[in-house]
Amino acid sequence: MEMENDLCEILITAKEIRDKVKEMGAQISRDYKGQNLLMMSVLKGAVVFLADLMREISIHTEVDFMAVSSYGKNTQTSGVVRIVKDLDTALEGYDVLIVEDVLDSGMTLNYLINILGERYPRSIKIAALLDKPGRRLEGVKLDYCGFVIPDEFVVGYGLDYCERYRNLPYIGVLKKEIYQKQ
Ligand code: IMP
Ligand code: MG
Protein backbone atom coordinates (compact mmCIF):
# COMPACT_ATOMS: atom_id res chain seq x y z
CA MET A 1 0.00 0.00 0.00
CA GLU A 2 1.23 3.42 -0.95
CA MET A 3 0.90 5.06 2.48
CA GLU A 4 2.46 2.15 4.36
CA ASN A 5 5.65 2.47 2.31
CA ASP A 6 6.21 5.89 3.85
CA LEU A 7 6.42 4.45 7.37
CA CYS A 8 9.41 2.87 9.06
CA GLU A 9 7.32 1.13 11.70
CA ILE A 10 3.83 0.71 13.07
CA LEU A 11 4.10 2.02 16.61
CA ILE A 12 0.56 1.31 17.83
CA THR A 13 -1.82 -1.07 16.08
CA ALA A 14 -5.53 -0.46 15.48
CA LYS A 15 -6.37 -3.17 18.03
CA GLU A 16 -4.12 -1.64 20.69
CA ILE A 17 -5.76 1.75 20.10
CA ARG A 18 -9.24 0.23 20.30
CA ASP A 19 -8.52 -1.49 23.61
CA LYS A 20 -6.97 1.61 25.13
CA VAL A 21 -9.79 3.91 24.00
CA LYS A 22 -12.31 1.52 25.57
CA GLU A 23 -10.40 1.59 28.85
CA MET A 24 -10.13 5.40 28.82
CA GLY A 25 -13.84 5.75 28.04
CA ALA A 26 -14.77 3.51 30.96
CA GLN A 27 -12.55 5.49 33.33
CA ILE A 28 -13.91 8.85 32.15
CA SER A 29 -17.50 7.58 32.46
CA ARG A 30 -16.81 6.57 36.07
CA ASP A 31 -15.05 9.81 36.97
CA TYR A 32 -17.67 12.13 35.46
CA LYS A 33 -20.75 10.37 36.78
CA GLY A 34 -23.24 12.99 37.98
CA GLN A 35 -21.26 15.81 36.37
CA ASN A 36 -21.95 17.98 33.36
CA LEU A 37 -19.48 16.62 30.80
CA LEU A 38 -18.54 18.50 27.65
CA MET A 39 -15.94 16.85 25.45
CA MET A 40 -14.16 19.26 23.11
CA SER A 41 -11.46 18.99 20.51
CA VAL A 42 -9.32 21.30 18.52
CA LEU A 43 -9.63 20.52 14.81
CA LYS A 44 -8.48 18.48 13.06
CA GLY A 45 -6.08 15.92 14.49
CA ALA A 46 -8.08 14.87 17.53
CA VAL A 47 -11.32 14.26 15.65
CA VAL A 48 -10.68 10.55 15.07
CA PHE A 49 -9.84 9.98 18.73
CA LEU A 50 -12.86 11.99 19.91
CA ALA A 51 -15.18 10.11 17.55
CA ASP A 52 -14.07 6.76 19.00
CA LEU A 53 -13.77 7.92 22.62
CA MET A 54 -17.26 9.44 22.78
CA ARG A 55 -18.76 6.07 21.79
CA GLU A 56 -17.10 4.51 24.84
CA ILE A 57 -18.72 7.04 27.17
CA SER A 58 -21.73 5.61 28.97
CA ILE A 59 -22.98 8.82 30.61
CA HIS A 60 -24.47 11.97 29.06
CA THR A 61 -21.98 14.14 27.26
CA GLU A 62 -22.02 16.99 24.79
CA VAL A 63 -19.35 17.51 22.14
CA ASP A 64 -17.99 20.69 20.64
CA PHE A 65 -15.12 21.82 18.44
CA MET A 66 -12.85 24.73 17.98
CA ALA A 67 -10.33 25.63 15.31
CA VAL A 68 -7.18 27.61 15.99
CA SER A 69 -4.19 28.78 14.03
CA SER A 70 -0.82 29.48 15.55
CA TYR A 71 0.59 32.95 15.50
CA GLY A 72 4.22 33.51 14.66
CA LYS A 73 6.51 32.18 12.06
CA ASN A 74 8.03 28.89 11.02
CA THR A 75 7.71 25.55 12.66
CA GLN A 76 8.41 26.60 16.22
CA THR A 77 5.07 27.11 17.90
CA SER A 78 4.88 30.22 20.04
CA GLY A 79 1.88 28.81 21.86
CA VAL A 80 -0.08 31.95 21.11
CA VAL A 81 -3.08 30.99 19.03
CA ARG A 82 -5.82 32.79 17.15
CA ILE A 83 -9.30 31.30 17.42
CA VAL A 84 -10.56 30.64 13.88
CA LYS A 85 -13.76 28.90 14.98
CA ASP A 86 -14.89 29.20 18.57
CA LEU A 87 -16.94 26.72 20.58
CA ASP A 88 -20.74 26.95 20.17
CA THR A 89 -21.17 26.25 23.87
CA ALA A 90 -20.77 28.78 26.67
CA LEU A 91 -18.68 26.86 29.19
CA GLU A 92 -20.26 28.11 32.38
CA GLY A 93 -21.21 25.18 34.58
CA TYR A 94 -19.66 22.51 32.34
CA ASP A 95 -17.03 19.97 33.25
CA VAL A 96 -14.85 20.40 30.20
CA LEU A 97 -12.68 17.58 28.91
CA ILE A 98 -10.22 18.69 26.24
CA VAL A 99 -9.59 15.72 23.95
CA GLU A 100 -6.20 15.90 22.23
CA ASP A 101 -4.36 13.66 19.78
CA VAL A 102 -0.84 14.23 21.05
CA LEU A 103 0.68 16.38 23.73
CA ASP A 104 4.15 17.52 22.72
CA SER A 105 5.51 20.74 24.23
CA GLY A 106 2.03 21.49 25.54
CA MET A 107 2.34 25.15 24.56
CA THR A 108 -0.86 25.31 22.54
CA LEU A 109 -2.83 23.48 25.19
CA ASN A 110 -1.42 25.62 27.96
CA TYR A 111 -2.62 28.72 26.18
CA LEU A 112 -6.06 27.22 25.49
CA ILE A 113 -6.59 26.22 29.09
CA ASN A 114 -5.91 29.79 30.12
CA ILE A 115 -8.47 31.17 27.64
CA LEU A 116 -11.13 28.57 28.40
CA GLY A 117 -10.54 28.84 32.13
CA GLU A 118 -11.78 32.44 32.02
CA ARG A 119 -15.21 31.27 30.84
CA TYR A 120 -16.26 29.89 34.23
CA PRO A 121 -16.29 26.14 33.53
CA ARG A 122 -16.81 23.97 36.59
CA SER A 123 -13.64 22.08 35.77
CA ILE A 124 -11.18 21.55 32.92
CA LYS A 125 -9.20 18.37 32.33
CA ILE A 126 -7.18 16.94 29.47
CA ALA A 127 -7.33 13.56 27.77
CA ALA A 128 -4.65 12.83 25.19
CA LEU A 129 -4.16 9.64 23.23
CA LEU A 130 -0.42 10.17 22.94
CA ASP A 131 2.09 11.75 25.26
CA LYS A 132 5.55 12.79 24.10
CA PRO A 133 7.04 13.93 27.40
CA GLY A 134 10.47 14.66 25.93
CA ARG A 135 9.84 18.30 25.17
CA ARG A 136 7.20 19.15 27.73
CA LEU A 137 6.82 22.60 29.19
CA GLU A 138 6.55 22.69 32.90
CA GLY A 139 3.09 22.82 34.38
CA VAL A 140 1.10 20.99 31.71
CA LYS A 141 -0.23 17.74 33.03
CA LEU A 142 -2.43 15.08 31.49
CA ASP A 143 -5.41 13.75 33.40
CA TYR A 144 -5.95 10.85 31.00
CA CYS A 145 -3.22 9.46 28.78
CA GLY A 146 -3.33 6.63 26.24
CA PHE A 147 0.27 5.89 25.32
CA VAL A 148 3.59 7.44 26.19
CA ILE A 149 5.70 7.51 23.02
CA PRO A 150 9.28 8.49 22.18
CA ASP A 151 10.06 11.84 20.62
CA GLU A 152 9.48 10.75 17.02
CA PHE A 153 7.20 12.14 14.36
CA VAL A 154 4.14 9.94 14.10
CA VAL A 155 1.15 9.91 11.73
CA GLY A 156 -2.19 8.16 11.45
CA TYR A 157 -5.40 7.95 13.50
CA GLY A 158 -5.98 11.66 12.86
CA LEU A 159 -2.36 12.79 12.99
CA ASP A 160 -0.97 14.28 9.81
CA TYR A 161 2.12 15.24 7.95
CA CYS A 162 1.21 18.04 5.49
CA GLU A 163 -2.46 17.09 5.90
CA ARG A 164 -1.85 13.50 4.78
CA TYR A 165 -1.96 10.13 6.59
CA ARG A 166 -4.81 11.14 8.92
CA ASN A 167 -6.86 8.25 7.55
CA LEU A 168 -4.45 5.47 8.57
CA PRO A 169 -6.25 3.32 11.17
CA TYR A 170 -3.09 2.89 13.26
CA ILE A 171 -0.17 5.06 14.38
CA GLY A 172 3.13 4.80 12.56
CA VAL A 173 6.51 6.49 12.51
CA LEU A 174 7.08 8.45 9.31
CA LYS A 175 10.32 7.75 7.45
CA LYS A 176 12.76 10.62 7.83
CA GLU A 177 13.28 10.79 4.05
CA ILE A 178 9.62 11.76 3.63
CA TYR A 179 9.91 14.97 5.58
CA GLN A 180 13.50 15.72 4.70
CA LYS A 181 12.59 15.67 1.00
CA GLN A 182 10.80 19.00 1.39
P1 IMP B 1 2.39 21.27 21.28
O1 IMP B 1 1.77 22.64 21.38
O2 IMP B 1 3.88 21.34 21.09
O3 IMP B 1 2.00 20.32 22.39
O4 IMP B 1 1.87 20.70 19.88
C1 IMP B 1 0.94 19.70 19.80
C2 IMP B 1 0.44 19.63 18.38
O5 IMP B 1 1.54 19.45 17.48
C3 IMP B 1 -0.46 18.43 18.18
O6 IMP B 1 -1.82 18.74 18.40
C4 IMP B 1 -0.18 18.05 16.74
O7 IMP B 1 -0.99 18.79 15.87
C5 IMP B 1 1.25 18.48 16.51
N1 IMP B 1 2.18 17.33 16.67
C6 IMP B 1 3.07 17.13 17.66
N2 IMP B 1 3.75 15.99 17.49
C7 IMP B 1 3.25 15.43 16.34
C8 IMP B 1 3.54 14.21 15.62
O8 IMP B 1 4.40 13.37 15.99
N3 IMP B 1 2.82 13.99 14.49
C9 IMP B 1 1.86 14.85 14.04
N4 IMP B 1 1.56 16.00 14.68
C10 IMP B 1 2.25 16.29 15.83
MG1 MG C 1 -2.91 19.30 15.78
PDB file of N, CA, C and O in Angstrom, residues 37-41 50-51 53-55 57 60-65 87-89 94 97 99:
ATOM      1  N   LEU A  37     -20.641  16.801  31.686  1.00  0.00           N
ATOM      2  CA  LEU A  37     -19.482  16.619  30.800  1.00  0.00           C
ATOM      3  C   LEU A  37     -19.666  17.250  29.426  1.00  0.00           C
ATOM      4  O   LEU A  37     -20.685  17.074  28.765  1.00  0.00           O
ATOM      5  N   LEU A  38     -18.643  17.993  29.020  1.00  0.00           N
ATOM      6  CA  LEU A  38     -18.545  18.498  27.648  1.00  0.00           C
ATOM      7  C   LEU A  38     -17.178  18.085  27.105  1.00  0.00           C
ATOM      8  O   LEU A  38     -16.145  18.490  27.635  1.00  0.00           O
ATOM      9  N   MET A  39     -17.196  17.256  26.073  1.00  0.00           N
ATOM     10  CA  MET A  39     -15.936  16.853  25.445  1.00  0.00           C
ATOM     11  C   MET A  39     -15.673  17.789  24.280  1.00  0.00           C
ATOM     12  O   MET A  39     -16.547  18.006  23.444  1.00  0.00           O
ATOM     13  N   MET A  40     -14.477  18.366  24.224  1.00  0.00           N
ATOM     14  CA  MET A  40     -14.164  19.259  23.110  1.00  0.00           C
ATOM     15  C   MET A  40     -12.808  18.961  22.508  1.00  0.00           C
ATOM     16  O   MET A  40     -11.901  18.489  23.181  1.00  0.00           O
ATOM     17  N   SER A  41     -12.722  19.205  21.212  1.00  0.00           N
ATOM     18  CA  SER A  41     -11.462  18.988  20.512  1.00  0.00           C
ATOM     19  C   SER A  41     -11.100  20.190  19.678  1.00  0.00           C
ATOM     20  O   SER A  41     -11.969  20.927  19.222  1.00  0.00           O
ATOM     21  N   LEU A  50     -11.610  11.566  19.266  1.00  0.00           N
ATOM     22  CA  LEU A  50     -12.862  11.991  19.905  1.00  0.00           C
ATOM     23  C   LEU A  50     -14.030  11.137  19.421  1.00  0.00           C
ATOM     24  O   LEU A  50     -14.870  10.704  20.223  1.00  0.00           O
ATOM     25  N   ALA A  51     -14.071  10.877  18.124  1.00  0.00           N
ATOM     26  CA  ALA A  51     -15.180  10.107  17.553  1.00  0.00           C
ATOM     27  C   ALA A  51     -15.246   8.705  18.170  1.00  0.00           C
ATOM     28  O   ALA A  51     -16.328   8.190  18.452  1.00  0.00           O
ATOM     29  N   LEU A  53     -13.667   7.804  21.156  1.00  0.00           N
ATOM     30  CA  LEU A  53     -13.771   7.915  22.617  1.00  0.00           C
ATOM     31  C   LEU A  53     -15.209   8.201  23.062  1.00  0.00           C
ATOM     32  O   LEU A  53     -15.697   7.618  24.042  1.00  0.00           O
ATOM     33  N   MET A  54     -15.898   9.072  22.349  1.00  0.00           N
ATOM     34  CA  MET A  54     -17.262   9.438  22.780  1.00  0.00           C
ATOM     35  C   MET A  54     -18.202   8.239  22.738  1.00  0.00           C
ATOM     36  O   MET A  54     -19.157   8.168  23.506  1.00  0.00           O
ATOM     37  N   ARG A  55     -17.906   7.261  21.866  1.00  0.00           N
ATOM     38  CA  ARG A  55     -18.758   6.070  21.788  1.00  0.00           C
ATOM     39  C   ARG A  55     -18.444   5.068  22.891  1.00  0.00           C
ATOM     40  O   ARG A  55     -19.124   4.065  23.033  1.00  0.00           O
ATOM     41  N   ILE A  57     -18.238   6.310  25.996  1.00  0.00           N
ATOM     42  CA  ILE A  57     -18.721   7.036  27.171  1.00  0.00           C
ATOM     43  C   ILE A  57     -20.161   6.607  27.441  1.00  0.00           C
ATOM     44  O   ILE A  57     -21.003   6.686  26.551  1.00  0.00           O
ATOM     45  N   HIS A  60     -24.162  10.874  29.981  1.00  0.00           N
ATOM     46  CA  HIS A  60     -24.472  11.972  29.063  1.00  0.00           C
ATOM     47  C   HIS A  60     -23.230  12.818  28.818  1.00  0.00           C
ATOM     48  O   HIS A  60     -22.477  13.120  29.743  1.00  0.00           O
ATOM     49  N   THR A  61     -23.033  13.193  27.573  1.00  0.00           N
ATOM     50  CA  THR A  61     -21.975  14.141  27.261  1.00  0.00           C
ATOM     51  C   THR A  61     -22.395  14.978  26.067  1.00  0.00           C
ATOM     52  O   THR A  61     -23.210  14.539  25.253  1.00  0.00           O
ATOM     53  N   GLU A  62     -21.867  16.186  26.000  1.00  0.00           N
ATOM     54  CA  GLU A  62     -22.015  16.995  24.793  1.00  0.00           C
ATOM     55  C   GLU A  62     -20.651  17.048  24.127  1.00  0.00           C
ATOM     56  O   GLU A  62     -19.626  16.793  24.774  1.00  0.00           O
ATOM     57  N   VAL A  63     -20.634  17.347  22.830  1.00  0.00           N
ATOM     58  CA  VAL A  63     -19.347  17.512  22.141  1.00  0.00           C
ATOM     59  C   VAL A  63     -19.321  18.862  21.428  1.00  0.00           C
ATOM     60  O   VAL A  63     -20.349  19.368  20.997  1.00  0.00           O
ATOM     61  N   ASP A  64     -18.142  19.417  21.340  1.00  0.00           N
ATOM     62  CA  ASP A  64     -17.987  20.693  20.642  1.00  0.00           C
ATOM     63  C   ASP A  64     -16.578  20.775  20.065  1.00  0.00           C
ATOM     64  O   ASP A  64     -15.688  20.009  20.464  1.00  0.00           O
ATOM     65  N   PHE A  65     -16.406  21.697  19.139  1.00  0.00           N
ATOM     66  CA  PHE A  65     -15.121  21.820  18.436  1.00  0.00           C
ATOM     67  C   PHE A  65     -14.667  23.254  18.373  1.00  0.00           C
ATOM     68  O   PHE A  65     -15.478  24.170  18.382  1.00  0.00           O
ATOM     69  N   LEU A  87     -15.937  27.688  20.124  1.00  0.00           N
ATOM     70  CA  LEU A  87     -16.941  26.722  20.581  1.00  0.00           C
ATOM     71  C   LEU A  87     -18.335  27.330  20.425  1.00  0.00           C
ATOM     72  O   LEU A  87     -18.500  28.541  20.513  1.00  0.00           O
ATOM     73  N   ASP A  88     -19.345  26.482  20.194  1.00  0.00           N
ATOM     74  CA  ASP A  88     -20.736  26.954  20.170  1.00  0.00           C
ATOM     75  C   ASP A  88     -21.274  27.090  21.588  1.00  0.00           C
ATOM     76  O   ASP A  88     -22.233  27.817  21.832  1.00  0.00           O
ATOM     77  N   THR A  89     -20.670  26.359  22.508  1.00  0.00           N
ATOM     78  CA  THR A  89     -21.169  26.253  23.869  1.00  0.00           C
ATOM     79  C   THR A  89     -20.519  27.291  24.784  1.00  0.00           C
ATOM     80  O   THR A  89     -19.301  27.450  24.758  1.00  0.00           O
ATOM     81  N   TYR A  94     -20.043  23.801  32.940  1.00  0.00           N
ATOM     82  CA  TYR A  94     -19.662  22.514  32.336  1.00  0.00           C
ATOM     83  C   TYR A  94     -18.358  21.973  32.919  1.00  0.00           C
ATOM     84  O   TYR A  94     -17.460  22.725  33.301  1.00  0.00           O
ATOM     85  N   LEU A  97     -13.777  18.510  29.164  1.00  0.00           N
ATOM     86  CA  LEU A  97     -12.679  17.583  28.914  1.00  0.00           C
ATOM     87  C   LEU A  97     -12.109  17.900  27.532  1.00  0.00           C
ATOM     88  O   LEU A  97     -12.783  17.716  26.517  1.00  0.00           O
ATOM     89  N   VAL A  99     -10.051  16.981  24.531  1.00  0.00           N
ATOM     90  CA  VAL A  99      -9.586  15.721  23.952  1.00  0.00           C
ATOM     91  C   VAL A  99      -8.536  16.043  22.898  1.00  0.00           C
ATOM     92  O   VAL A  99      -8.811  16.749  21.925  1.00  0.00           O
TER      93      VAL A  99
END
